[in-house]
mmCIF file of C-alpha atoms and ligand atoms in Angstrom:
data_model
loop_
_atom_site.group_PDB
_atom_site.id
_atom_site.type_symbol
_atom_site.label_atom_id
_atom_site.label_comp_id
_atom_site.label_asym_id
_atom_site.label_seq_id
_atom_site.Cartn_x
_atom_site.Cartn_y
_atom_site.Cartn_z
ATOM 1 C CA UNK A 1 4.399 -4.212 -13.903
ATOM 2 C CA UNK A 2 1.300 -2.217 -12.696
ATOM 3 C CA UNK A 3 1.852 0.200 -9.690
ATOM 4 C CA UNK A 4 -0.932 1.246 -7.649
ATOM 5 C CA UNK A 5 -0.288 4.939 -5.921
ATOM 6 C CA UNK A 6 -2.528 6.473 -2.561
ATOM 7 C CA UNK A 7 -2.246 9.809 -1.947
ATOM 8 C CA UNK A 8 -4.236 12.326 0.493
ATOM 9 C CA UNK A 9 -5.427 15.790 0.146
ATOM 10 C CA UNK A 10 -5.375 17.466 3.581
ATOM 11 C CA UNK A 11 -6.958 14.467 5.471
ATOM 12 C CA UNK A 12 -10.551 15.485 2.997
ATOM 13 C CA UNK A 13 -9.850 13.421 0.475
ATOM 14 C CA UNK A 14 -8.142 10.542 -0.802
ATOM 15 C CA UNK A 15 -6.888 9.905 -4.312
ATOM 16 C CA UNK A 16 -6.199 6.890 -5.904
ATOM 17 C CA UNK A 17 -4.379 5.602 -9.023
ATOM 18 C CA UNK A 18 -3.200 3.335 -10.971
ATOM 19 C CA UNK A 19 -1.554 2.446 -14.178
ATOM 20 C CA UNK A 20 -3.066 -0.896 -15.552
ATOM 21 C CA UNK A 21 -1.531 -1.558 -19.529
ATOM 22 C CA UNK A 22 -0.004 -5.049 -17.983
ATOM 23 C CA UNK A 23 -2.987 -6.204 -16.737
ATOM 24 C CA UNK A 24 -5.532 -5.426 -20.011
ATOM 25 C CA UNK A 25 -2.876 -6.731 -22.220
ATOM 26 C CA UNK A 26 -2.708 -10.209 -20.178
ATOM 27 C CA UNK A 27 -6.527 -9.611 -20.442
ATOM 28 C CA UNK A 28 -6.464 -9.232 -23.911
ATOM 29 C CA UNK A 29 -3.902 -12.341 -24.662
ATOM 30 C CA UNK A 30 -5.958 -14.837 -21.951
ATOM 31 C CA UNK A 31 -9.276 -14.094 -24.036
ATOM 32 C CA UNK A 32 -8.466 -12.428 -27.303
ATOM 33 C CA UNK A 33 -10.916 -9.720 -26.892
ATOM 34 C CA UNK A 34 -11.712 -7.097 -29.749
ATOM 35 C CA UNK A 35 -10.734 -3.607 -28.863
ATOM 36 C CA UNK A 36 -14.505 -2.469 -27.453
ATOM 37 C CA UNK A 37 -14.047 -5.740 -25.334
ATOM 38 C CA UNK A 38 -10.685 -4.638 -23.921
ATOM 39 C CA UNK A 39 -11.601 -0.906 -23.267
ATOM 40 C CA UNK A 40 -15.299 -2.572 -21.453
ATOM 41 C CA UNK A 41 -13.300 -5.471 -19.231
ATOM 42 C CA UNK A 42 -9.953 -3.100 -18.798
ATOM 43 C CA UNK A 43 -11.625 -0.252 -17.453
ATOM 44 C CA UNK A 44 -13.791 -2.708 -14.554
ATOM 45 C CA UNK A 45 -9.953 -4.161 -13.941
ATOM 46 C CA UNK A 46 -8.570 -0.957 -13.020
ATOM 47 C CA UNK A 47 -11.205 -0.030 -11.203
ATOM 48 C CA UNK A 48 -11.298 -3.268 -9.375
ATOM 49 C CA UNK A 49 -7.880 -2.602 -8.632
ATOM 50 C CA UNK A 50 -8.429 0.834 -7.010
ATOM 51 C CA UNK A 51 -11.692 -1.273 -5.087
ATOM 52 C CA UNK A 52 -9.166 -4.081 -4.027
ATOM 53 C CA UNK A 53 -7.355 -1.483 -2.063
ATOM 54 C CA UNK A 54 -9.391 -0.685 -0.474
ATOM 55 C CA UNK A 55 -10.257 -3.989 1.408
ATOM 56 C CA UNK A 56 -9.204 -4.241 5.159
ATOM 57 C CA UNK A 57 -7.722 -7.812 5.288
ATOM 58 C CA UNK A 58 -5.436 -9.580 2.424
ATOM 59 C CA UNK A 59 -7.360 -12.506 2.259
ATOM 60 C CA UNK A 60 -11.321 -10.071 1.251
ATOM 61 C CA UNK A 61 -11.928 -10.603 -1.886
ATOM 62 C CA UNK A 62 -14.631 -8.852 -4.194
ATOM 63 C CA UNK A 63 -16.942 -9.502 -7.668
ATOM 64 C CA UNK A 64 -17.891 -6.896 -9.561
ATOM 65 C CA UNK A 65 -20.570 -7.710 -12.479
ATOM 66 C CA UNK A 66 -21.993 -5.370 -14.648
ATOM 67 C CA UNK A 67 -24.572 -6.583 -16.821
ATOM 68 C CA UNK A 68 -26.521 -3.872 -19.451
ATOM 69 C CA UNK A 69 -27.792 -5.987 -21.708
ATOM 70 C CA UNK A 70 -25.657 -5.060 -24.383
ATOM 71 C CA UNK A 71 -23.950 -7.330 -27.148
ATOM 72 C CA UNK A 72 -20.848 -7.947 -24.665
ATOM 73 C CA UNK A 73 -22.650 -9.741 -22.512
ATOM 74 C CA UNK A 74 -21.969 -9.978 -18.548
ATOM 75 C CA UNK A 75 -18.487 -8.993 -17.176
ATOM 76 C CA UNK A 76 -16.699 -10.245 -14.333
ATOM 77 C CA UNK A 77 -14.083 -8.999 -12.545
ATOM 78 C CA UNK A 78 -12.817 -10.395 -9.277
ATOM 79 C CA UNK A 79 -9.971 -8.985 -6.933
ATOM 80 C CA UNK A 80 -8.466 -9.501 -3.774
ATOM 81 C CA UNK A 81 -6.535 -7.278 -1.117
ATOM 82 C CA UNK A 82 -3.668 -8.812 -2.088
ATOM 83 C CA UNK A 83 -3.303 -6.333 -5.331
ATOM 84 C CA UNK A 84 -4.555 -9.540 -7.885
ATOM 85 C CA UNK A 85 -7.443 -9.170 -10.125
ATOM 86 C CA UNK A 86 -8.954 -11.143 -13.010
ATOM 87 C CA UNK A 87 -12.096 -11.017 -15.371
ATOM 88 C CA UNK A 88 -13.885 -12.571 -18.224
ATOM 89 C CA UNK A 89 -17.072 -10.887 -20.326
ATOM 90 C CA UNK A 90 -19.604 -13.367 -22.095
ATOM 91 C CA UNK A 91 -18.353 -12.369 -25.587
ATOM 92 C CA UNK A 92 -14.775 -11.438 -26.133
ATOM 93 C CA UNK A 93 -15.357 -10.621 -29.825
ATOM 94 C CA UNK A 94 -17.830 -8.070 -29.992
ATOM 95 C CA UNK A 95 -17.474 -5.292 -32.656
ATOM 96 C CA UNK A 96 -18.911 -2.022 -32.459
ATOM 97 C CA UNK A 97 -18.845 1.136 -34.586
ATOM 98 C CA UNK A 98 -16.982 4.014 -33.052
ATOM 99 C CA UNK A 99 -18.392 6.662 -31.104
ATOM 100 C CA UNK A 100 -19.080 10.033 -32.603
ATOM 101 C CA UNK A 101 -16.048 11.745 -31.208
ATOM 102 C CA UNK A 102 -14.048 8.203 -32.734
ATOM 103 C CA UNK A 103 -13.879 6.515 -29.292
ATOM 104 C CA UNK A 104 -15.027 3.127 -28.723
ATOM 105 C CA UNK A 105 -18.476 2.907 -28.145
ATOM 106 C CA UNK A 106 -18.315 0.730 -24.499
ATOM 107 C CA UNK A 107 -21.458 1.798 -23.576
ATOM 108 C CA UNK A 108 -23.032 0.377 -26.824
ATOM 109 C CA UNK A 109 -21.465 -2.457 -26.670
ATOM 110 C CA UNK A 110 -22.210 -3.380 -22.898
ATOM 111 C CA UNK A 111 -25.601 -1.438 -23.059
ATOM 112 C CA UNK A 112 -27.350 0.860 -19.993
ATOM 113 C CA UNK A 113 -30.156 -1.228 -19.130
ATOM 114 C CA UNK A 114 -28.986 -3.170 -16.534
ATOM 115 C CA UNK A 115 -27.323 -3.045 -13.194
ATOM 116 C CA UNK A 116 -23.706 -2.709 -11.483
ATOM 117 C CA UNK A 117 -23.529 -5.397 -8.796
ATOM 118 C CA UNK A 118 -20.892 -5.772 -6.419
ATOM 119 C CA UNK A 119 -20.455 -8.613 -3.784
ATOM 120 C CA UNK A 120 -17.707 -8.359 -0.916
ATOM 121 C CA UNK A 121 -16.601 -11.456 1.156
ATOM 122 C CA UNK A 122 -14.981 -9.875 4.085
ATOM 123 C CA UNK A 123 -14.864 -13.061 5.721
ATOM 124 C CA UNK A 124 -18.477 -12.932 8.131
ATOM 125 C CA UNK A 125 -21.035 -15.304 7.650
ATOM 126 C CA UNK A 126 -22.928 -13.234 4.829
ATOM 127 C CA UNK A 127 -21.216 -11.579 1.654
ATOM 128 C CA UNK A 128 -22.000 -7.467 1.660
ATOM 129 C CA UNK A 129 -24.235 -7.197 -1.840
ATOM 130 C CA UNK A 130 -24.267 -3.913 -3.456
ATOM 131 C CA UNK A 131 -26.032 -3.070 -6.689
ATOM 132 C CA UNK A 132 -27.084 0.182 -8.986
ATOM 133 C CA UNK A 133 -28.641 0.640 -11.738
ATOM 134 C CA UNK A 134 -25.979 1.062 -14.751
ATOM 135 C CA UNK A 135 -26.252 4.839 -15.972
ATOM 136 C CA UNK A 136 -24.170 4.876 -19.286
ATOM 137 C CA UNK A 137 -22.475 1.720 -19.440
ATOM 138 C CA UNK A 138 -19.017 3.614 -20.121
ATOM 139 C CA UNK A 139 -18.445 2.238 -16.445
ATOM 140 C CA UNK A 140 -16.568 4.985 -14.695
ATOM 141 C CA UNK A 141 -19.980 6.936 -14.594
ATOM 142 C CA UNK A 142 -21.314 3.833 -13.498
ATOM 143 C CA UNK A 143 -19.180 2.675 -10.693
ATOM 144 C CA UNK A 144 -19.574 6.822 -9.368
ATOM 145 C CA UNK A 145 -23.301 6.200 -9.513
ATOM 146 C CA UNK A 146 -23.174 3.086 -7.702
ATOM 147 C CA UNK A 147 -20.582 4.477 -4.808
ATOM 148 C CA UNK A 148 -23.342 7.224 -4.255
ATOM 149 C CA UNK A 149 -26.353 5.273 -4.218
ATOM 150 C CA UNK A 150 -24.968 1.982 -2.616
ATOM 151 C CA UNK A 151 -22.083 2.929 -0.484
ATOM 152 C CA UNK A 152 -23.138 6.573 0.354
ATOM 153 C CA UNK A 153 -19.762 7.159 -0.680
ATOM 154 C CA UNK A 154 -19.512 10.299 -2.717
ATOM 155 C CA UNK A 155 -16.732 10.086 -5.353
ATOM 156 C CA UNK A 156 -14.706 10.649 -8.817
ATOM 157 C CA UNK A 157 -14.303 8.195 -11.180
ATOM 158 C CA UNK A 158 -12.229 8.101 -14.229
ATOM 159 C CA UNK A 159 -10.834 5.015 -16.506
ATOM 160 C CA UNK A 160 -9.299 4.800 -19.330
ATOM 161 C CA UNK A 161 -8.199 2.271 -21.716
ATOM 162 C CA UNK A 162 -6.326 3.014 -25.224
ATOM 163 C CA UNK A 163 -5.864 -0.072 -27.557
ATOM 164 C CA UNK A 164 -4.415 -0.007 -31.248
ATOM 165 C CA UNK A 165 -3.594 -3.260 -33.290
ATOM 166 C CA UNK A 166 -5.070 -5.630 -30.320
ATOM 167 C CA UNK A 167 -2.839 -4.261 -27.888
ATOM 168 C CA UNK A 168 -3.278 -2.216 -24.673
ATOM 169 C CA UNK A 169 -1.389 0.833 -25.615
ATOM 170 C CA UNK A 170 -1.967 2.841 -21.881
ATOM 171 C CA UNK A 171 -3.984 2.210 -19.387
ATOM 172 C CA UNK A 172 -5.397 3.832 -16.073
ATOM 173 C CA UNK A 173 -7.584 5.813 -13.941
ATOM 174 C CA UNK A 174 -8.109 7.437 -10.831
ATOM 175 C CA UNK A 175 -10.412 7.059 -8.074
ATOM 176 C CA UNK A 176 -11.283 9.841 -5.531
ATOM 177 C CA UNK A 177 -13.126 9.810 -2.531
ATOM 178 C CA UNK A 178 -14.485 12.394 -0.452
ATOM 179 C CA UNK A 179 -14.656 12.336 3.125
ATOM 180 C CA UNK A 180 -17.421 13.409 5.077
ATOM 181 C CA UNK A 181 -14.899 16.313 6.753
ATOM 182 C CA UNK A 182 -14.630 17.932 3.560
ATOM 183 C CA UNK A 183 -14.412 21.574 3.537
ATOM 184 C CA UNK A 184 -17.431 22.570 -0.258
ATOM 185 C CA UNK A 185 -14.460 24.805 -1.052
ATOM 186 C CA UNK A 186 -11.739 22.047 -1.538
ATOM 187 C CA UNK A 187 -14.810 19.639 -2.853
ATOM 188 C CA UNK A 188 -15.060 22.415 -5.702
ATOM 189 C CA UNK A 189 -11.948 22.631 -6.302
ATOM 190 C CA UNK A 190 -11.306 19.255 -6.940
ATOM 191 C CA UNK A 191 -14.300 18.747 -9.386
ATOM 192 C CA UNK A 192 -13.024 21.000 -10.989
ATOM 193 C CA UNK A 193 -9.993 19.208 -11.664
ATOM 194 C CA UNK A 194 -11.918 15.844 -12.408
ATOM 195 C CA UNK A 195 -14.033 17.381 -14.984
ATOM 196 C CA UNK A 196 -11.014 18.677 -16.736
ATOM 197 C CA UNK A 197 -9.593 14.867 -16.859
ATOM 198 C CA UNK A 198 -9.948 13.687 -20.013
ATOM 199 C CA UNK A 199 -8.804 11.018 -22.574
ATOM 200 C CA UNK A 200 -7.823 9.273 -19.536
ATOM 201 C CA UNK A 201 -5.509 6.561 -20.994
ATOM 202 C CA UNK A 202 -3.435 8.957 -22.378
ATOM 203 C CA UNK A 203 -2.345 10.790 -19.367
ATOM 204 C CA UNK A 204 -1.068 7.048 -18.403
ATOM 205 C CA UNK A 205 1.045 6.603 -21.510
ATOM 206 C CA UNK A 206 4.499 7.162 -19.881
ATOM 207 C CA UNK A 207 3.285 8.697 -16.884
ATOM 208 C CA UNK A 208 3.029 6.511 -13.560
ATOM 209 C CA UNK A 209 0.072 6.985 -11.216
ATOM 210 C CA UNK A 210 1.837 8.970 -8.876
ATOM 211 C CA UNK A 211 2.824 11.435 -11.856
ATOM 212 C CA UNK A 212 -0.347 11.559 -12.424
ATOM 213 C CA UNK A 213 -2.215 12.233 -9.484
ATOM 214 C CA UNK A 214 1.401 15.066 -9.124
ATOM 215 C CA UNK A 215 -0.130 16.125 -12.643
ATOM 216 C CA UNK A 216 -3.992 16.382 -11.516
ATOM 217 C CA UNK A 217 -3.198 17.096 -8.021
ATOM 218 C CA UNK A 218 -0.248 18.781 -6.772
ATOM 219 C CA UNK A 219 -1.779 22.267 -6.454
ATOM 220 C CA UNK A 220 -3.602 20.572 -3.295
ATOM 221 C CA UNK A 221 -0.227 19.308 -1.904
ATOM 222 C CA UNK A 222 -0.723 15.473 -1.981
ATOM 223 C CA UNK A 223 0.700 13.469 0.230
ATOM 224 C CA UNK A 224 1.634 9.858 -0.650
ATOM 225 C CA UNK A 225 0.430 7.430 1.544
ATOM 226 C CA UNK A 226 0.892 3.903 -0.464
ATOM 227 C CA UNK A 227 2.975 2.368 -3.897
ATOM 228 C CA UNK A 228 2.564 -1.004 -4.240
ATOM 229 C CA UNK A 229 1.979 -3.479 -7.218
ATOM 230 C CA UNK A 230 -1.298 -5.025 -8.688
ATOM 231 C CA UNK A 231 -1.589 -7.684 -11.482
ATOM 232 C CA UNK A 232 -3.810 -9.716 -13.697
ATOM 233 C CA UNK A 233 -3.498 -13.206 -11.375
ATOM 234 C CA UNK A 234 -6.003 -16.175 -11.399
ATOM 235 C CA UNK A 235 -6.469 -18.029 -7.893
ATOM 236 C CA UNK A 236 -7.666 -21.121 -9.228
ATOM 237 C CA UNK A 237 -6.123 -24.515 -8.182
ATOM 238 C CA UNK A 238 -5.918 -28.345 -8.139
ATOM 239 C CA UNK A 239 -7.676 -28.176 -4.840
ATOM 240 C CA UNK A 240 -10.284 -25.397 -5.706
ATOM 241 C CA UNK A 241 -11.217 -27.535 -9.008
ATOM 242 C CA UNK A 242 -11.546 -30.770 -6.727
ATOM 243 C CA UNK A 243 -14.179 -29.361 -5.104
ATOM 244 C CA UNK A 244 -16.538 -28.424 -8.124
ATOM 245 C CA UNK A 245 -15.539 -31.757 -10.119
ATOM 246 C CA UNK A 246 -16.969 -33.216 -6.552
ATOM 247 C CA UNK A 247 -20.040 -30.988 -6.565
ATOM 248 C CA UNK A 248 -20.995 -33.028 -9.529
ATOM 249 C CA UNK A 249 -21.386 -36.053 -7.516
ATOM 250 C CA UNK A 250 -19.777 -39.444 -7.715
ATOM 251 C CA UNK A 251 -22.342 -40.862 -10.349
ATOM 252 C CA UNK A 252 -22.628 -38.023 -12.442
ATOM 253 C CA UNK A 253 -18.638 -37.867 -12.341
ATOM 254 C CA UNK A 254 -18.336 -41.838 -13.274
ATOM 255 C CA UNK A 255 -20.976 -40.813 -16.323
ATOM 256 C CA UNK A 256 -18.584 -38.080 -17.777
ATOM 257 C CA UNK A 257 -16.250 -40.698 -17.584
ATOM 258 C CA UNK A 258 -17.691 -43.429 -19.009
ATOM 259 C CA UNK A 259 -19.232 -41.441 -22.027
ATOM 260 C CA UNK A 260 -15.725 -39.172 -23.088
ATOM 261 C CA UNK A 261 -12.966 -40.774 -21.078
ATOM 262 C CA UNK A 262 -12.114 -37.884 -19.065
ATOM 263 C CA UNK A 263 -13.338 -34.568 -17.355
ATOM 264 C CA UNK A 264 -12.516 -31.388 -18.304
ATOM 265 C CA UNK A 265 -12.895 -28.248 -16.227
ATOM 266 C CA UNK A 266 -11.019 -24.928 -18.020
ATOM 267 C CA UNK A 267 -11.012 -22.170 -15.730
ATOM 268 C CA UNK A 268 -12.585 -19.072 -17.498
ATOM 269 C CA UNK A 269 -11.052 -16.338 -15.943
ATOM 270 C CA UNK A 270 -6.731 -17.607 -17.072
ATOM 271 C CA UNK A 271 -7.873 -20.561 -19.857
ATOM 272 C CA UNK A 272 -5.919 -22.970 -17.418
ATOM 273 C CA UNK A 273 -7.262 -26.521 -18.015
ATOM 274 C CA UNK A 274 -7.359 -29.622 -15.472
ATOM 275 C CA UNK A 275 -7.755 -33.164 -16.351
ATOM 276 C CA UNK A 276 -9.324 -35.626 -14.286
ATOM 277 C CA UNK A 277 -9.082 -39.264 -15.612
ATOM 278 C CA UNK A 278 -10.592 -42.476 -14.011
ATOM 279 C CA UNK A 279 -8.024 -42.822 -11.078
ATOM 280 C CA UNK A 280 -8.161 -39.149 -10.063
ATOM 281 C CA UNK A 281 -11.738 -39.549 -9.580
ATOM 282 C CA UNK A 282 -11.662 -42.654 -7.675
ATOM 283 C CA UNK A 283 -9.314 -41.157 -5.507
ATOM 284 C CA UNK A 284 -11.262 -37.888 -5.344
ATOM 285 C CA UNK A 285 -14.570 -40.033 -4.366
ATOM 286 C CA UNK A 286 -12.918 -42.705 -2.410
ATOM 287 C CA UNK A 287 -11.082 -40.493 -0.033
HETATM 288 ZN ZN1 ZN B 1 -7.770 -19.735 -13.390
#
């Protein structure tokens, strides 16, 4: 189970957390992604986690895609204020070399020439679009860029995912946002702290969020606002699937039919597969 903690620092800034190994192992089983893949689509869970939080309503609902160019391919990650998020990346195999330091190299393997984009349904008549240009492809640095320049939201970001024999070891990170009433001495205080946080998935390893943000934080007397749970969940259904097997149209439906017997649809994001044979699409059509 993956508990999401809220804390705030003296009504000037808020700091979120959360401890995600759960959700980048179901991630890891759903696709069977190498380890670079897993660090690359773990980290833009958690922090699509943090994001989901953040919506005002249960039933918002965000996409985050972040596409660099690299040999990973696009990744999508989808959550809703509800505390569920899923994702998928183009190629779930990818191998890199390791970093110099002996880190996976993420940002190799989703590259930096690309963009961050991030679309909100809050329910109006238009989505809200956001987009940045990626900076390292490591993604924390680029979901802080993009919060600047897109949201005019200054912030800290830090993610981090450890995996060893194709399993999520510890998972995490912390997200903290500064509020246009904060004092530049608490501000420097607190970047001071976020530049000391480092090899982020370890300080999750058998530490919950709220210990951690205690570990990071509690000189600035934190006080906990939220706990509650988030986990890797897929939305799709019977009746969402209906209506893209219907978007084909009736004849192009019937041909699928008539050439292999049966349509497939498998839902990328949980690998969940639904079968539509003759009747069900007469009675989809007919109805
Ligand atoms: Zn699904």
């Amino acid at each position: 189970m993956s508990i999401l903690t809220k804390a705030i620092i003296d009504n000037q800034i808020v700091v979120t957390a959360v401890e995600t190994k759960d959700i980048v192992n179901k991630a890891i089983k759903l696709h069977g992604l190498s380890p670079v893949a897993a660090a690359a689509l773990g980290r833009t869970l958690t922090m699509a986690a943090m994001m989901g939080k953040e919506l005002k309503n249960e039933s918002d609902y965000l996409t985050i895609k972040i596409n660099g160019g690299g040999p990973l391919g696009q990744i999508t990650v989808c959550a809703d204020g509800k505390g569920n998020v899923k994702g998928m990346v183009d190629n779930p195999v990818v191998e890199t070399s390791l970093n110099a330091n002996g880190h996976l190299a993420v940002g190799e393997a989703v590259g930096n020439d690309g963009s961050l984009t991030v679309i909100k349904d809050l329910g109006m008549k238009q989505p809200y679009v956001g987009s940045s240009k990626l900076v390292s492809g490591e993604i924390a640095q680029d979901f802080a860029y993009y919060f600047a320049t897109s949201e005019q939201q200054p912030c800290g970001v830090t993610l981090g995912v450890g995996v060893s024999k194709k399993m999520c070891t510890s998972a995490g990170g912390v997200f903290v946002q500064v509020m246009p009433n904060c004092s530049e001495e608490l501000l420097s205080k607190v970047e001071t702290v976020m530049y000391a946080m480092d090899e982020m998935s370890y300080q999750f390893d058998h530490s919950t969020a709220r210990e951690v943000i205690t570990r990071f934080f509690g000189q600035f007397d934190p006080q906990f606002t939220e706990d509650s749970e988030v986990r890797y969940k897929c939305g799709c259904s019977k009746r969402k699937i209906n209506r893209v097997v219907k978007s084909l149209g009736k004849d192009e439906a019937q041909s699928i039919i008539d050439e292999v017997g049966q349509i497939e649809v498998c839902c990328h994001f949980c690998n969940k597969k639904y079968v539509y044979k003759q009747e069900d699409v007469d009675k989809l059509f007919n109805k």
